[in-house]
Amino acid sequence: MPNQLRIFLPVGVAVVAYALGAIAAFAAAPNSCVDCHSQIHEQIIADSKEDVHTRVGLTCVSCHGGNPSIADEKSMDPKEGFIGAPKPKDIPQFCARCHSDPAYMRPYNPSLPVDQLEKYATSRHGELLKKGDAKVATCISCHKSHGILPASNTRSSVHPQKVPLTCSMCHSDANYMAEYGIPTNQFAQYADSTNVHGYALFVKGDIGAPACNDCHSNHGALPPGVEQVGQVCTQCHALNGEFFRTSPHKDGFDALGLMECAFCHQASPDLNDPKARIHTIVSPKHSMIGTKEPSLCAKCHSGDPGAEMAAVVSKDLDSLEARLHHARELLERAERRGLEVSDAQWKLKSEVLQARMELRTSIHSFNLKQYVPFYERADTALNSVVIAGIAAADETRHRITYYIVMTVIIALLVAGLGLKMRDIERSRKE
């Protein structure tokens, strides 16, 4: 036996034996929490097996105290440190004993924030709880009591794709929410197939799409005020917000009490009920701009500078889309016929579409002087692609013409050769 093996083999055997002994000792150790609750709260025990706390070594005692080594109810004696299940009003502080302690949390998850309780106190939920309202959401309403999973787990109640459903458990219950006097159609509007955010999250599986907590915050959840909605949207749509804040619309919207982005981009905006469908944000279309219905501009502007700009932008966008469609057709047709057009296609996908996106963003300035340079940039980029497409189409026609001419010439040569051979054959017979 090699010397190294002679040294490490006994050590390995000892380690394995120790581990097996520890496991056996753990399994054999009395645990009155599990023994009793396996009979009366079977689901709690089942859920706890996957709980994120269990997986890092925390047990019932870590939260509820007591002494599970005692077999009877004396294990739940306060003298044994038993705390029990907290009342709803005490739950935030109950969880915060650990989750607000950076030193305690660091060994388990140093990236996890420790300001949840502080933010919760500023939330509408926290405000109402402080007033004695035990119905409002606390930690366990969203994260569950047992079987708590990390937000990255797709089965977690706070996974990005589950957040709207979790919030809707209360906010879509008309009876439960009746005393608060707020709508209960938020989830229905968010899940509407025309809502660009809900469609991205539920149908396309884009977990970067905003859910309830992205606009209302996680633990400091508050409904944004009218003047704050634009700030919420610009967390993602920053450039649109910058243009809007310096636009003439900013003061006008504030004066009318309209919710900036959310008013125009909701489904079927209505000046008589400006908040009617703010949770259904539709994908922007060119038909939103113009001087006639269903243009949004036409709701407020007629015969004024706003209407004039709407007319210019609408015409420009229609022209741009028509030429973009034409360029795509030319390039696709050329590619099907074997021409090399990859450079033009790349330019279309990168430069032209990027310029078009920037143009659409610039519209939020509602200022022709700011808008025109963006249109000219998009127009120039698109023109170069159109020219490349036309050149490809011309090249295609030249090749087809060449093939036809050559085919005719070859056919004539073959026919002439056939006639000549026939004459030669006839001369031989004569």
C-alpha positions as a printed Julia matrix, in Angstrom:
430×3 Matrix{Float64}:
   0.0    0.0      0.0
   1.46   3.44    -0.92
   2.54   5.62     1.96
   0.07   8.4      1.1
  -2.82   5.96     1.08
  -1.7    4.57     4.43
  -1.89   8.08     5.9
  -5.14   9.37     4.37
  -7.25   6.22     4.48
  -7.6    6.15     8.29
  -8.31   9.9      8.32
 -11.0    9.54     5.67
 -12.62   6.66     7.49
 -12.64   8.71    10.68
 -14.25  11.72     8.97
 -16.97   9.59     7.36
 -17.63   7.84    10.64
 -17.92  11.21    12.42
 -20.32  12.55     9.81
 -22.49   9.45     9.95
 -22.48   9.65    13.71
 -23.48  13.3     13.64
 -26.32  12.59    11.24
 -27.49   9.68    13.32
 -27.32  11.78    16.45
 -29.3   14.57    14.76
 -31.89  12.12    13.53
 -32.16  10.54    16.92
 -32.28  13.87    18.79
 -35.72  14.55    20.18
 -37.54  17.44    18.53
 -40.87  18.08    20.1
 -41.61  20.83    17.54
 -41.53  18.34    14.68
 -43.07  15.51    16.68
 -46.17  17.49    17.6
 -46.63  19.65    14.53
 -46.22  16.67    12.21
 -49.56  15.53    13.58
 -51.47  18.81    13.77
 -49.76  20.98    11.13
 -48.46  18.49     8.61
 -48.25  21.08     5.82
 -46.05  23.37     7.91
 -43.53  20.59     8.39
 -43.65  19.72     4.69
 -43.24  23.36     3.62
 -40.39  23.92     6.06
 -38.22  21.3      4.39
 -37.71  23.6      1.4
 -37.73  26.83     3.35
 -34.71  29.05     2.7
 -34.16  29.31     6.46
 -34.09  25.53     6.91
 -31.61  25.21     4.09
 -29.08  27.4      5.91
 -29.49  25.49     9.18
 -32.12  27.53    11.02
 -34.85  25.64    12.85
 -38.21  26.27    14.5
 -36.39  27.51    17.59
 -34.59  30.19    15.59
 -37.87  32.04    15.11
 -40.23  30.7     17.76
 -37.87  29.92    20.62
 -38.56  27.1     23.12
 -36.7   23.91    23.87
 -37.48  21.07    21.44
 -35.45  18.62    23.51
 -38.28  18.57    26.06
 -40.91  16.11    24.96
 -44.03  17.73    26.41
 -45.61  21.18    26.46
 -42.95  22.39    28.85
 -40.9   22.86    25.68
 -43.11  25.91    25.03
 -42.56  27.47    28.4
 -41.47  31.13    28.19
 -38.78  30.16    30.66
 -37.34  28.09    27.81
 -37.32  31.17    25.57
 -40.56  30.28    23.82
 -42.04  33.13    21.78
 -44.64  31.3     19.73
 -46.42  32.67    16.67
 -46.47  36.48    16.52
 -49.68  38.46    16.22
 -50.16  40.23    12.84
 -49.22  43.6     14.3
 -45.92  42.18    15.55
 -44.83  40.28    12.43
 -42.63  43.0     10.86
 -40.64  43.41    14.08
 -40.59  39.62    14.5
 -38.85  39.12    11.14
 -36.72  42.22    11.59
 -34.97  40.74    14.62
 -32.7   39.07    12.08
 -33.41  40.84     8.8
 -32.55  44.29    10.16
 -29.31  43.08    11.69
 -26.46  43.4      9.14
 -24.02  41.5     11.35
 -26.42  38.58    11.72
 -27.45  38.49     8.06
 -24.0   38.85     6.54
 -22.92  35.18     6.94
 -26.14  33.98     5.33
 -26.68  36.46     2.5
 -24.54  39.61     2.48
 -26.34  40.92    -0.62
 -29.76  40.95     1.05
 -30.92  44.45     2.11
 -31.53  44.98     5.82
 -33.79  48.03     5.56
 -37.05  46.18     4.93
 -38.62  47.18     8.26
 -37.61  50.8      7.81
 -39.16  50.92     4.34
 -42.24  48.97     5.44
 -42.92  51.62     8.08
 -43.16  54.21     5.29
 -45.46  52.08     3.14
 -49.24  52.34     3.05
 -49.34  48.87     4.56
 -47.05  49.92     7.41
 -48.98  53.13     8.03
 -52.26  51.27     8.37
 -50.72  48.54    10.52
 -49.42  51.2     12.88
 -52.99  52.48    13.18
 -54.13  49.03    14.25
 -55.35  47.65    10.92
 -54.5   43.93    11.15
 -55.79  43.2      7.61
 -52.97  44.9      5.79
 -50.1   42.99     4.24
 -47.14  42.12     6.4
 -44.06  40.06     5.61
 -45.89  36.72     5.58
 -48.66  37.99     3.3
 -46.2   38.09     0.4
 -43.4   35.73     1.49
 -45.57  33.13     3.3
 -45.0   31.92     6.88
 -43.27  28.63     6.13
 -41.87  27.29     2.89
 -40.29  30.65     2.12
 -38.33  30.45    -1.14
 -35.83  32.93    -2.57
 -37.25  35.38    -5.12
 -35.11  33.73    -7.81
 -37.04  30.47    -7.41
 -39.85  30.28    -9.97
 -42.11  28.72    -7.33
 -41.61  31.6     -4.93
 -44.6   33.88    -4.32
 -42.27  36.84    -4.89
 -40.63  35.6     -8.1
 -41.02  38.4    -10.69
 -43.63  36.43   -12.63
 -45.6   35.69    -9.43
 -45.6   39.18    -7.92
 -48.77  40.38    -9.74
 -50.62  37.26    -8.65
 -49.41  37.65    -5.06
 -50.53  41.28    -4.9
 -53.85  40.39    -6.5
 -54.7   37.97    -3.7
 -55.74  41.04    -1.72
 -56.02  43.8     -4.31
 -58.37  41.88    -6.62
 -60.68  40.85    -3.77
 -63.48  43.41    -3.89
 -64.93  42.32    -0.55
 -61.57  42.36     1.22
 -60.65  45.76    -0.21
 -64.09  47.36     0.11
 -63.26  49.42     3.18
 -60.21  51.0      1.51
 -62.09  52.59    -1.37
 -59.54  51.75    -4.08
 -60.11  49.92    -7.38
 -59.69  46.14    -7.54
 -59.18  45.86   -11.29
 -55.41  46.38   -11.32
 -54.52  42.76   -11.99
 -57.22  42.37   -14.66
 -55.81  45.42   -16.43
 -52.22  44.3    -16.02
 -52.97  40.8    -17.33
 -54.86  42.23   -20.32
 -53.16  40.97   -23.47
 -52.84  44.54   -24.75
 -50.74  45.57   -21.74
 -47.19  45.67   -23.05
 -45.69  45.04   -19.6
 -47.95  42.15   -18.63
 -47.56  40.55   -22.05
 -43.77  40.74   -21.76
 -43.79  39.24   -18.27
 -46.43  36.51   -18.63
 -46.28  35.57   -22.32
 -42.71  36.32   -23.34
 -41.25  35.35   -19.95
 -39.28  38.6    -19.68
 -38.68  38.88   -15.93
 -37.17  42.31   -16.51
 -40.63  43.62   -17.43
 -42.1   45.8    -14.68
 -44.51  44.19   -12.24
 -46.36  45.83    -9.33
 -43.29  46.2     -7.13
 -41.22  47.89    -9.83
 -43.6   50.86    -9.88
 -44.95  50.78    -6.32
 -41.75  49.58    -4.6
 -41.27  46.38    -2.64
 -41.37  46.99     1.08
 -42.07  50.72     0.94
 -45.11  50.26    -1.31
 -47.01  53.45    -1.93
 -49.28  54.45    -4.8
 -47.43  57.16    -6.74
 -49.15  60.52    -6.81
 -50.24  62.11   -10.07
 -47.09  64.22   -10.24
 -44.91  61.2     -9.48
 -46.1   58.77   -12.16
 -43.72  60.19   -14.74
 -40.82  59.7    -12.33
 -41.82  56.05   -11.91
 -41.92  55.45   -15.67
 -38.58  57.14   -16.23
 -36.86  54.59   -14.03
 -36.81  52.57   -17.27
 -37.76  55.14   -19.92
 -35.23  57.77   -18.9
 -34.8   59.61   -22.21
 -38.53  59.87   -22.81
 -38.84  61.46   -19.37
 -36.05  63.94   -20.01
 -37.7   65.15   -23.22
 -41.1   65.37   -21.55
 -39.92  67.32   -18.51
 -38.66  70.15   -20.74
 -41.63  70.02   -23.09
 -44.59  72.42   -23.13
 -46.77  69.45   -22.13
 -45.24  69.22   -18.66
 -46.92  72.35   -17.28
 -50.13  71.6    -19.15
 -50.42  68.09   -17.76
 -49.67  69.33   -14.24
 -52.36  71.99   -14.55
 -54.92  69.42   -15.72
 -53.87  66.85   -13.13
 -52.99  64.27   -15.79
 -50.52  61.5    -15.02
 -47.96  62.33   -17.67
 -46.83  59.06   -19.35
 -49.66  56.94   -17.96
 -52.42  59.13   -19.35
 -51.41  58.95   -23.02
 -50.06  55.4    -22.99
 -52.95  53.72   -21.18
 -55.57  51.9    -23.22
 -58.3   54.28   -24.39
 -57.31  57.48   -22.54
 -60.32  59.46   -21.38
 -60.08  63.07   -20.14
 -63.26  62.52   -18.14
 -61.71  59.57   -16.3
 -57.93  59.94   -16.68
 -57.04  57.02   -14.39
 -59.51  54.54   -15.89
 -56.99  52.07   -17.42
 -53.59  53.13   -16.15
 -52.57  49.52   -15.48
 -53.05  48.62   -19.14
 -50.16  50.34   -20.91
 -50.44  49.69   -24.63
 -47.61  49.49   -27.12
 -47.19  52.89   -28.82
 -48.49  53.16   -32.37
 -48.16  55.84   -35.01
 -51.92  56.22   -34.99
 -51.56  57.85   -31.55
 -50.17  60.94   -33.3
 -52.11  63.09   -35.74
 -54.89  65.6    -36.03
 -57.83  63.23   -36.44
 -59.35  60.44   -34.35
 -58.12  58.05   -33.01
 -55.07  60.27   -32.53
 -54.48  61.3    -28.92
 -53.29  64.71   -30.01
 -56.73  65.46   -31.44
 -58.27  65.17   -27.96
 -56.71  68.51   -26.99
 -55.21  70.15   -30.09
 -56.96  71.72   -33.08
 -55.68  74.6    -35.19
 -52.83  75.38   -32.79
 -49.04  74.8    -32.87
 -49.58  71.44   -31.17
 -51.84  70.3    -34.0
 -49.34  71.58   -36.57
 -46.54  69.53   -35.02
 -48.84  66.5    -34.78
 -49.55  66.79   -38.51
 -45.83  67.04   -39.37
 -44.85  64.11   -37.16
 -47.7   61.94   -38.37
 -46.74  62.58   -42.02
 -43.05  61.92   -41.29
 -43.73  58.67   -39.47
 -46.05  57.4    -42.19
 -43.43  58.2    -44.83
 -40.66  56.6    -42.82
 -42.63  53.4    -42.22
 -43.63  53.11   -45.89
 -40.03  53.49   -47.08
 -38.78  51.13   -44.39
 -41.27  48.51   -45.56
 -40.19  49.08   -49.17
 -36.49  48.75   -48.26
 -37.13  45.49   -46.42
 -38.98  44.06   -49.42
 -36.22  45.05   -51.83
 -33.49  43.49   -49.69
 -35.44  40.3    -48.98
 -36.21  39.84   -52.68
 -32.58  40.41   -53.62
 -31.44  37.9    -50.99
 -33.87  35.26   -52.27
 -32.37  35.73   -55.75
 -28.86  35.12   -54.48
 -27.48  38.67   -54.22
 -25.14  39.66   -51.4
 -26.99  42.32   -49.37
 -25.84  41.52   -45.84
 -24.21  44.95   -45.35
 -27.43  46.75   -46.21
 -29.48  44.41   -44.01
 -27.13  44.99   -41.08
 -27.35  48.74   -41.58
 -31.14  48.52   -41.61
 -31.25  46.51   -38.37
 -28.68  48.6    -36.54
 -28.53  52.19   -37.79
 -32.03  52.62   -39.21
 -33.97  50.94   -36.42
 -31.83  52.68   -33.79
 -32.44  56.03   -35.46
 -36.17  55.27   -35.64
 -36.25  54.47   -31.91
 -34.44  57.71   -31.09
 -36.86  59.59   -33.35
 -39.84  58.14   -31.5
 -38.24  59.13   -28.19
 -37.64  62.68   -29.39
 -41.35  63.11   -30.07
 -41.79  63.46   -26.28
 -40.1   66.86   -26.53
 -43.2   68.11   -28.38
 -40.85  70.64   -29.92
 -40.2   70.67   -33.67
 -36.72  72.18   -33.28
 -35.68  69.26   -31.11
 -37.53  66.7    -33.2
 -36.27  67.63   -36.69
 -32.59  66.58   -36.23
 -33.71  63.14   -35.12
 -35.97  62.81   -38.14
 -33.2   63.89   -40.49
 -30.84  61.31   -38.97
 -33.39  58.53   -39.41
 -34.25  59.75   -42.9
 -30.58  59.8    -43.99
 -29.9   56.32   -42.6
 -33.01  54.92   -44.25
 -32.26  56.57   -47.59
 -28.88  54.85   -47.79
 -30.57  51.48   -47.23
 -33.28  52.24   -49.78
 -30.6   53.17   -52.32
 -28.82  49.91   -51.61
 -32.1   48.07   -52.05
 -32.83  49.8    -55.36
 -29.3   49.02   -56.55
 -29.85  45.39   -55.61
 -33.15  45.4    -57.48
 -31.44  46.92   -60.55
 -28.71  44.32   -60.36
 -31.39  41.64   -60.17
 -33.11  43.0    -63.27
 -29.81  43.2    -65.18
 -29.02  39.62   -64.32
 -32.46  38.44   -65.35
 -32.2   40.36   -68.61
 -28.75  38.91   -69.23
 -30.01  35.38   -68.55
 -32.96  35.87   -70.91
 -30.79  37.28   -73.7
 -28.22  34.54   -73.3
 -30.94  31.91   -73.24
 -32.41  33.26   -76.48
 -28.99  33.41   -78.13
 -28.17  29.86   -77.08
 -31.57  28.7    -78.28
 -31.04  30.37   -81.63
 -27.58  28.83   -81.92
 -28.95  25.41   -81.12
 -31.76  25.87   -83.61
 -29.35  27.09   -86.28
 -27.01  24.21   -85.6
 -29.91  21.8    -85.86
 -30.98  23.27   -89.19
 -27.41  23.11   -90.47
 -27.04  19.48   -89.45
 -30.31  18.68   -91.15
 -29.07  20.33   -94.39
 -25.81  18.37   -94.2
 -27.71  15.13   -93.7
 -30.02  15.92   -96.6
 -27.01  16.67   -98.93
 -25.44  13.31   -98.09
 -28.61  11.43   -99.05
 -28.83  13.31  -102.37
